[in-house]
Short mmCIF file of C-alpha atoms in Angstrom, two decimals:
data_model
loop_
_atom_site.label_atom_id
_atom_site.label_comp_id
_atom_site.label_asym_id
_atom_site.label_seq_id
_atom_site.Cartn_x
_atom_site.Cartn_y
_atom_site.Cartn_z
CA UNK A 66 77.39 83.56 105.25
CA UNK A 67 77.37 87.12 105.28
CA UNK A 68 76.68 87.46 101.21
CA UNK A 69 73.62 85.28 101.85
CA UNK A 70 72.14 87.98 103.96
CA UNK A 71 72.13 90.19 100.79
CA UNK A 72 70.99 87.23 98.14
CA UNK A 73 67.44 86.84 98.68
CA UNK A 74 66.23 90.15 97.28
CA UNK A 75 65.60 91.50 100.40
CA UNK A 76 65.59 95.37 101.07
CA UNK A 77 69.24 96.18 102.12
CA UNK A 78 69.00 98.11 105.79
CA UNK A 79 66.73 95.00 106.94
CA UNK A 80 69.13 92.77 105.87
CA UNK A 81 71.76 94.86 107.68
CA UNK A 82 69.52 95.27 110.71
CA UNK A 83 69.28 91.48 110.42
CA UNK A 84 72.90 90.53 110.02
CA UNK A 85 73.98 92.71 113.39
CA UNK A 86 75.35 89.65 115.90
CA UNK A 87 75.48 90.65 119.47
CA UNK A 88 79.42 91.02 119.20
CA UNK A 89 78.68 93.19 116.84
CA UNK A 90 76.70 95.32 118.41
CA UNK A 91 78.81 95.20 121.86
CA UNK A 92 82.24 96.43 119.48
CA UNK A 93 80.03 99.17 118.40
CA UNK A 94 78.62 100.12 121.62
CA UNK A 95 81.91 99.86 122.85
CA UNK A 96 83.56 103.47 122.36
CA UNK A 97 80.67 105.44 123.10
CA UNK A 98 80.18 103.83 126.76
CA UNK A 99 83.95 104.10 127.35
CA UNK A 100 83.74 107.81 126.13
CA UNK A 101 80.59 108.68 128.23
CA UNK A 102 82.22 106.76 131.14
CA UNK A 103 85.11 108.39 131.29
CA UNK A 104 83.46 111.28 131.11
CA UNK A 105 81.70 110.94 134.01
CA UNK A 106 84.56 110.93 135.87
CA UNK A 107 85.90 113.48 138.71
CA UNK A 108 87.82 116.32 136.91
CA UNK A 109 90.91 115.41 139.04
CA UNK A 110 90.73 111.77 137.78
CA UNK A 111 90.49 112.98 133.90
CA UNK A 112 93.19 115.69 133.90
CA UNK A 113 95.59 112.87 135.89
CA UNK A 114 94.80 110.89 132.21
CA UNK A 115 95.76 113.56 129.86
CA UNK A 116 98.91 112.97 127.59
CA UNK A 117 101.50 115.63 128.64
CA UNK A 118 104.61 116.24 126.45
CA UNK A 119 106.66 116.82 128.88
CA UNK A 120 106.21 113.79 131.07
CA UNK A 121 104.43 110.89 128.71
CA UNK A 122 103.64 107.54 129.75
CA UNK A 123 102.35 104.51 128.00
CA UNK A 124 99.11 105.19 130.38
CA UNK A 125 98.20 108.56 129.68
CA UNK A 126 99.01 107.77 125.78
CA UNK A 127 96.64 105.42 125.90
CA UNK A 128 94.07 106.81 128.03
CA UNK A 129 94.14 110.82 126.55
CA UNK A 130 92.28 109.88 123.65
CA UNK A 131 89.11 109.30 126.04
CA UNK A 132 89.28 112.07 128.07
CA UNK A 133 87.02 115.34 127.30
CA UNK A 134 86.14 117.70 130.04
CA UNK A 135 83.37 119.51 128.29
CA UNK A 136 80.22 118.20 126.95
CA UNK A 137 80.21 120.42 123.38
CA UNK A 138 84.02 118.45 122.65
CA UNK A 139 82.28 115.21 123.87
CA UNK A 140 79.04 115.38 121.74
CA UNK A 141 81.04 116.54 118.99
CA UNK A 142 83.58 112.99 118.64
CA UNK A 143 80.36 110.92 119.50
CA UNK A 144 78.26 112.66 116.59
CA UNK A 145 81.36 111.58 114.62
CA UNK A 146 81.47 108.18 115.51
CA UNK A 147 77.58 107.46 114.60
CA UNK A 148 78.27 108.92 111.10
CA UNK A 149 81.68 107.05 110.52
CA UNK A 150 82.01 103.92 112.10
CA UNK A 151 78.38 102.26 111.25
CA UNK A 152 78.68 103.24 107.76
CA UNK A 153 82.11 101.41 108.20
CA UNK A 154 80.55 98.47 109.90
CA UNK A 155 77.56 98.36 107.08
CA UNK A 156 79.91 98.47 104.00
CA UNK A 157 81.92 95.88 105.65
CA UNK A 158 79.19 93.75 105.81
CA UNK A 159 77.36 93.71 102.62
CA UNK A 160 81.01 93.26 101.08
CA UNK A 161 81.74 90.04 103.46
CA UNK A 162 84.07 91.54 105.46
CA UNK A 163 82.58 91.37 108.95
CA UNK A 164 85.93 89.39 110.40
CA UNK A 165 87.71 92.13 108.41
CA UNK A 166 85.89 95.01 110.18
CA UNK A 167 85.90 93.37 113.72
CA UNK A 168 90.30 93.09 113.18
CA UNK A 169 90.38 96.29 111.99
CA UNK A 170 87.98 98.15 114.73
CA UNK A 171 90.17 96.29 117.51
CA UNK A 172 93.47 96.70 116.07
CA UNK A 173 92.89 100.69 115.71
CA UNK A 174 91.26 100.97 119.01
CA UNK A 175 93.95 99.66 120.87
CA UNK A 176 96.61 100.66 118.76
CA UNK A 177 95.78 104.32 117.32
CA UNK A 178 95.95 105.94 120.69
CA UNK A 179 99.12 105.06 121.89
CA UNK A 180 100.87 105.47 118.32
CA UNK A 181 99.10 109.18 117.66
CA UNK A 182 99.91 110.02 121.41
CA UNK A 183 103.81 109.75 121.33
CA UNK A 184 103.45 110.97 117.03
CA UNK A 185 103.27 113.99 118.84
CA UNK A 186 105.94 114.37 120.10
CA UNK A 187 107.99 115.06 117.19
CA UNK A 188 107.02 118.53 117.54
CA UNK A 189 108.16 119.87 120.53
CA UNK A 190 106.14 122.04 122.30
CA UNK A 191 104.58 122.41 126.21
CA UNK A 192 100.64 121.52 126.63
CA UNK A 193 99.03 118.61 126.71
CA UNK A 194 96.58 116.22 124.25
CA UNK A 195 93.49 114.49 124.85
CA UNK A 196 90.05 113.91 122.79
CA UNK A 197 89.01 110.88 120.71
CA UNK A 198 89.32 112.84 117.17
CA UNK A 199 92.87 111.24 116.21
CA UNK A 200 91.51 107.63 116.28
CA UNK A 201 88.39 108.90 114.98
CA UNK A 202 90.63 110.04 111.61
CA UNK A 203 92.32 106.58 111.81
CA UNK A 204 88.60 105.09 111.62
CA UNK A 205 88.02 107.73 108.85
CA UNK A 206 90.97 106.45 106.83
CA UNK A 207 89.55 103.18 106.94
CA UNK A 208 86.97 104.12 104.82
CA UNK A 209 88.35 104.44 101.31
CA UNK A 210 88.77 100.46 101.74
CA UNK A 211 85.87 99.21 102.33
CA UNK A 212 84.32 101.68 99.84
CA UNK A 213 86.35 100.06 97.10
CA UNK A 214 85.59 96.82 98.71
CA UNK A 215 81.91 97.59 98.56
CA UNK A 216 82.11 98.78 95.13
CA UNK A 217 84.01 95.76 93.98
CA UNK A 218 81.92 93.12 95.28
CA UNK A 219 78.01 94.66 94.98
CA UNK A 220 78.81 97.22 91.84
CA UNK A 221 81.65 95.76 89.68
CA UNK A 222 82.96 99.36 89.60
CA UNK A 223 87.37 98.61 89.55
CA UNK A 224 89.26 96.24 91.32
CA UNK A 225 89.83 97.33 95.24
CA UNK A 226 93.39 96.90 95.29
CA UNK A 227 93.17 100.24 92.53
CA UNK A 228 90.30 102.24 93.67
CA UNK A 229 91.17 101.98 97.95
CA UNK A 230 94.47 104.21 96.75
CA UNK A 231 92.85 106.62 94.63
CA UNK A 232 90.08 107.58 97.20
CA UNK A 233 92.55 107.69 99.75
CA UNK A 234 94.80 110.71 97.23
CA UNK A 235 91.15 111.68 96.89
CA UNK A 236 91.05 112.24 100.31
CA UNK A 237 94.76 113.34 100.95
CA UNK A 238 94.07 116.45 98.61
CA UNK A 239 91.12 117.26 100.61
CA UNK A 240 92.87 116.90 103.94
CA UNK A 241 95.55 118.86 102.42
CA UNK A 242 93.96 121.79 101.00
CA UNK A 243 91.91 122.02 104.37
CA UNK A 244 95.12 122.02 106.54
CA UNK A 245 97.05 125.01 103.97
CA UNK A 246 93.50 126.67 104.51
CA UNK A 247 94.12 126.75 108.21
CA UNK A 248 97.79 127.59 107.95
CA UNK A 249 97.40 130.64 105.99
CA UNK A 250 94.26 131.94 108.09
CA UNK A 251 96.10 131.10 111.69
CA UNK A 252 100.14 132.33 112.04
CA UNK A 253 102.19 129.25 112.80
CA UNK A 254 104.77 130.12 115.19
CA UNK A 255 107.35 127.98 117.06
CA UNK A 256 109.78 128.70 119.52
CA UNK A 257 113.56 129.12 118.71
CA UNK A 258 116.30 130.04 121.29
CA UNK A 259 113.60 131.43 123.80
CA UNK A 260 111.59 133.52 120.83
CA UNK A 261 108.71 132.83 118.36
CA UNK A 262 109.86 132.94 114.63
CA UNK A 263 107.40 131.96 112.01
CA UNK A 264 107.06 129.19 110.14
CA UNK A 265 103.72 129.88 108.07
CA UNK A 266 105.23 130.34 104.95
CA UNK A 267 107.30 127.63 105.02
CA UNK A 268 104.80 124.90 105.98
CA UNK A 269 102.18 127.00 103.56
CA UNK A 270 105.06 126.40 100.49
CA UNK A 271 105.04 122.66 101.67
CA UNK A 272 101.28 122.10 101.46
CA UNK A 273 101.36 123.75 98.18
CA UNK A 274 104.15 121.14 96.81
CA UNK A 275 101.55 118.52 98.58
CA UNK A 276 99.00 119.24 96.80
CA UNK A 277 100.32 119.73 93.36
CA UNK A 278 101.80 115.94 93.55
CA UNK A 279 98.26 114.88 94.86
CA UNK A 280 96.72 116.41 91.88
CA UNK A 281 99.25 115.02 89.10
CA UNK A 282 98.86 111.60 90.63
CA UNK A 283 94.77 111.53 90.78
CA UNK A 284 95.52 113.25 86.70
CA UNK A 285 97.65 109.88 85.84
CA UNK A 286 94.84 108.34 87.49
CA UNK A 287 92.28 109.83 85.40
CA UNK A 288 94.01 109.35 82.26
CA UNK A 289 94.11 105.48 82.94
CA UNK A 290 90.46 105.43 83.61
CA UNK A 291 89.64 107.36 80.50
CA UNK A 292 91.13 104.77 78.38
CA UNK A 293 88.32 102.75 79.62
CA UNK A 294 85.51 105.52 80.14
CA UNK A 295 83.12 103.29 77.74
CA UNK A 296 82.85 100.06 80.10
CA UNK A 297 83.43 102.47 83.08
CA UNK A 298 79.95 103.89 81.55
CA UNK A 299 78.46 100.76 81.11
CA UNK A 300 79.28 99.43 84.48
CA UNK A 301 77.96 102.83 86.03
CA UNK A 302 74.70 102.05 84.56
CA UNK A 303 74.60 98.53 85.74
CA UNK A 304 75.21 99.70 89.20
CA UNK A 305 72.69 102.26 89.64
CA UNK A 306 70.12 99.59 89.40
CA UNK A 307 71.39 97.68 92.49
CA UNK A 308 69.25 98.84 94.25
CA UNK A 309 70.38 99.90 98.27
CA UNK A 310 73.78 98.99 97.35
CA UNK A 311 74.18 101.80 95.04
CA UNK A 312 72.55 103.86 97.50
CA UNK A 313 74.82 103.10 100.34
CA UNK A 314 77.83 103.78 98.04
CA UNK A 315 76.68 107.31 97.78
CA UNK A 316 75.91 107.94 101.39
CA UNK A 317 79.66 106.54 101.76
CA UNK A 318 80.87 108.78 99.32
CA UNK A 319 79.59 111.99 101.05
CA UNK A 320 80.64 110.99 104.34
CA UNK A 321 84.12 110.58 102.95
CA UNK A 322 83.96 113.71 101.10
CA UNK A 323 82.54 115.73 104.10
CA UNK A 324 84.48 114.41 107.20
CA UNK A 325 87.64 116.40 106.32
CA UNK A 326 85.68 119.80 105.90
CA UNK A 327 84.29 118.66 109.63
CA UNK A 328 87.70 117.38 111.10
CA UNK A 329 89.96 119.94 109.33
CA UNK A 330 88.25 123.73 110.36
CA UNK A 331 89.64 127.03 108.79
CA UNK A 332 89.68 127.99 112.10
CA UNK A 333 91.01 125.00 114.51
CA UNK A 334 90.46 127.10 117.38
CA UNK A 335 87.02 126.51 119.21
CA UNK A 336 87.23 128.38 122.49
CA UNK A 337 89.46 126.90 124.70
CA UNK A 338 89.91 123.62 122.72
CA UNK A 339 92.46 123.82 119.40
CA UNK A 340 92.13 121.49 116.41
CA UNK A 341 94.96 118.92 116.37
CA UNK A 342 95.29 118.79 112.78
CA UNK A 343 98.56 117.20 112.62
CA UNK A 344 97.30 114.45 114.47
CA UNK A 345 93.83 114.24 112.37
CA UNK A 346 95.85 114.35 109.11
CA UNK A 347 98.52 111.62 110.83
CA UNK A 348 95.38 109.32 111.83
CA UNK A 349 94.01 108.94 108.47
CA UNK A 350 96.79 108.24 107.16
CA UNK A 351 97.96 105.82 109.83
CA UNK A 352 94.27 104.15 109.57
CA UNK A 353 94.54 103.72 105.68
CA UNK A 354 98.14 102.03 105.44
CA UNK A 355 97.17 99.80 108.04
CA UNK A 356 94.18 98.50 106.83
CA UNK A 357 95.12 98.79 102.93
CA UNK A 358 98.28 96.56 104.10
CA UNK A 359 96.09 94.34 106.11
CA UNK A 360 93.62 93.70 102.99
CA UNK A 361 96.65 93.34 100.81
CA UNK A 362 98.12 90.66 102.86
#
């Protein structure tokens, strides 16, 4: 049913306009009214939801992720969602996967806040979390899926089960590279017997082994697809004429290769508000496995 909408040579954002149901549309809505909601709570209320690591809760894991208390932080994760999770939602569609996407967008929402919440724990340290960017990343890592999917089944460009992988190393690297950037720009300190001793270098040297095994793996990569760069070529061509489909793939494409420069700062300190890269680069990872297992299965 959902093909169909895409099979009568109709332009392709009608047909995606068209093919919106109003579950759909209410899954959609759903994050940004909860975020805006919450919002709009009493300070008290919101700072009682905040994940503390020193006394966590299955509640406040759950809830953190919803909390901002200023508008800038707030506006920032909503502009977010609008530029990752309807491109999601559109893919999804004019692949066939709208049950897909609806599993998916549940499963992470109730799911990603909870796991990313007590994830950080494993580094001990006082404060507290809260902010909707983790899940946001586990969103994000959704997308190298139904990118392949979309390029499978509207482009003939590689089987999904080969090209989901290598966009998400694609993305890894880029994650990666952004996250040493920070690193080397910020000290990293941590506490040990009561006083700070670095550990810059040593998390710097273990980005740098990181990314060296990202880049021989996309090279392997590279040299398999160069054994077949002539029908590679010819399918290119082919799918530059699909017209909107091709399109989309490309606005997909720079979304994916953008969000990490977005979610992944030099400088992860914005006022009073710090970057949680760990749990950004731990979300898209999270969101890809699942979802790459999930398709798989």
């Amino acid at each position: 049913m959902t093909r169909e909408l895409f099979d009568h040579g109709d332009s392709l954002w009608p047909a995606i306009v068209r093919g919106i149901t109003p579950l759909d549309a209410l899954l959609l809505a759903s994050v940004p009214l909860a975020l805006v909601g919450v919002y709009l709570l009493p300070t008290a209320t919101r700072e009682a939801l905040v994940f503390e690591y020193a006394r966590p809760s299955i509640r406040t894991a759950f809830a953190a992720p919803f909390v901002h208390f200023d508008a800038a932080h707030l506006l920032f994760n909503l502009l977010a969602y609008a530029l990752v999770v309807p491109l999601l939602y559109a893919l999804s569609l004019t692949a066939g996967r709208r049950r897909q996407f609806r599993a998916v967008f549940v499963a992470l929402l109730v799911s990603s806040p909870i796991l990313l919440s007590y994830l950080n724990l494993t580094i001990v340290r006082d404060g507290v979390t809260f902010g909707f960017s983790g899940v946001l990343m586990a969103y994000y890592g959704y997308l190298p899926l139904v990118l392949a999917e979309h390029a499978e089944s509207r482009l003939a460009l590689g089987r999904t089960r080969t090209v989901a992988p290598l966009l998400f190393f694609v993305g890894l690297t880029l994650v990666t590279i952004q996250t040493l950037r920070a690193v080397l720009a910020n000290p990293v300190t941590v506490a040990v017997d009561g006083t700070s001793a670095s550990v810059t270098w040593v998390l710097a040297a273990t980005l740098v082994e990181l990314v060296v095994l990202l880049v021989v793996v996309l090279a392997f990569y590279s040299l398999y697809v160069a054994d077949s760069r002539e029908s590679l070529r010819d399918r290119l061509r082919q799918a530059v004429t699909r017209e909107g489909h091709f399109e989309l793939a490309v606005l997909g494409a720079v979304v994916f290769v953008g969000v990490p420069f977005l979610t992944f700062p030099v400088d992860p300190i914005a006022g009073e508000r710090v970057f949680n890269l760990y749990v950004h680069f731990v979300g898209y990872a999270l969101g890809f496995i699942s979802t790459y297992v999930y398709h798989s299965l």
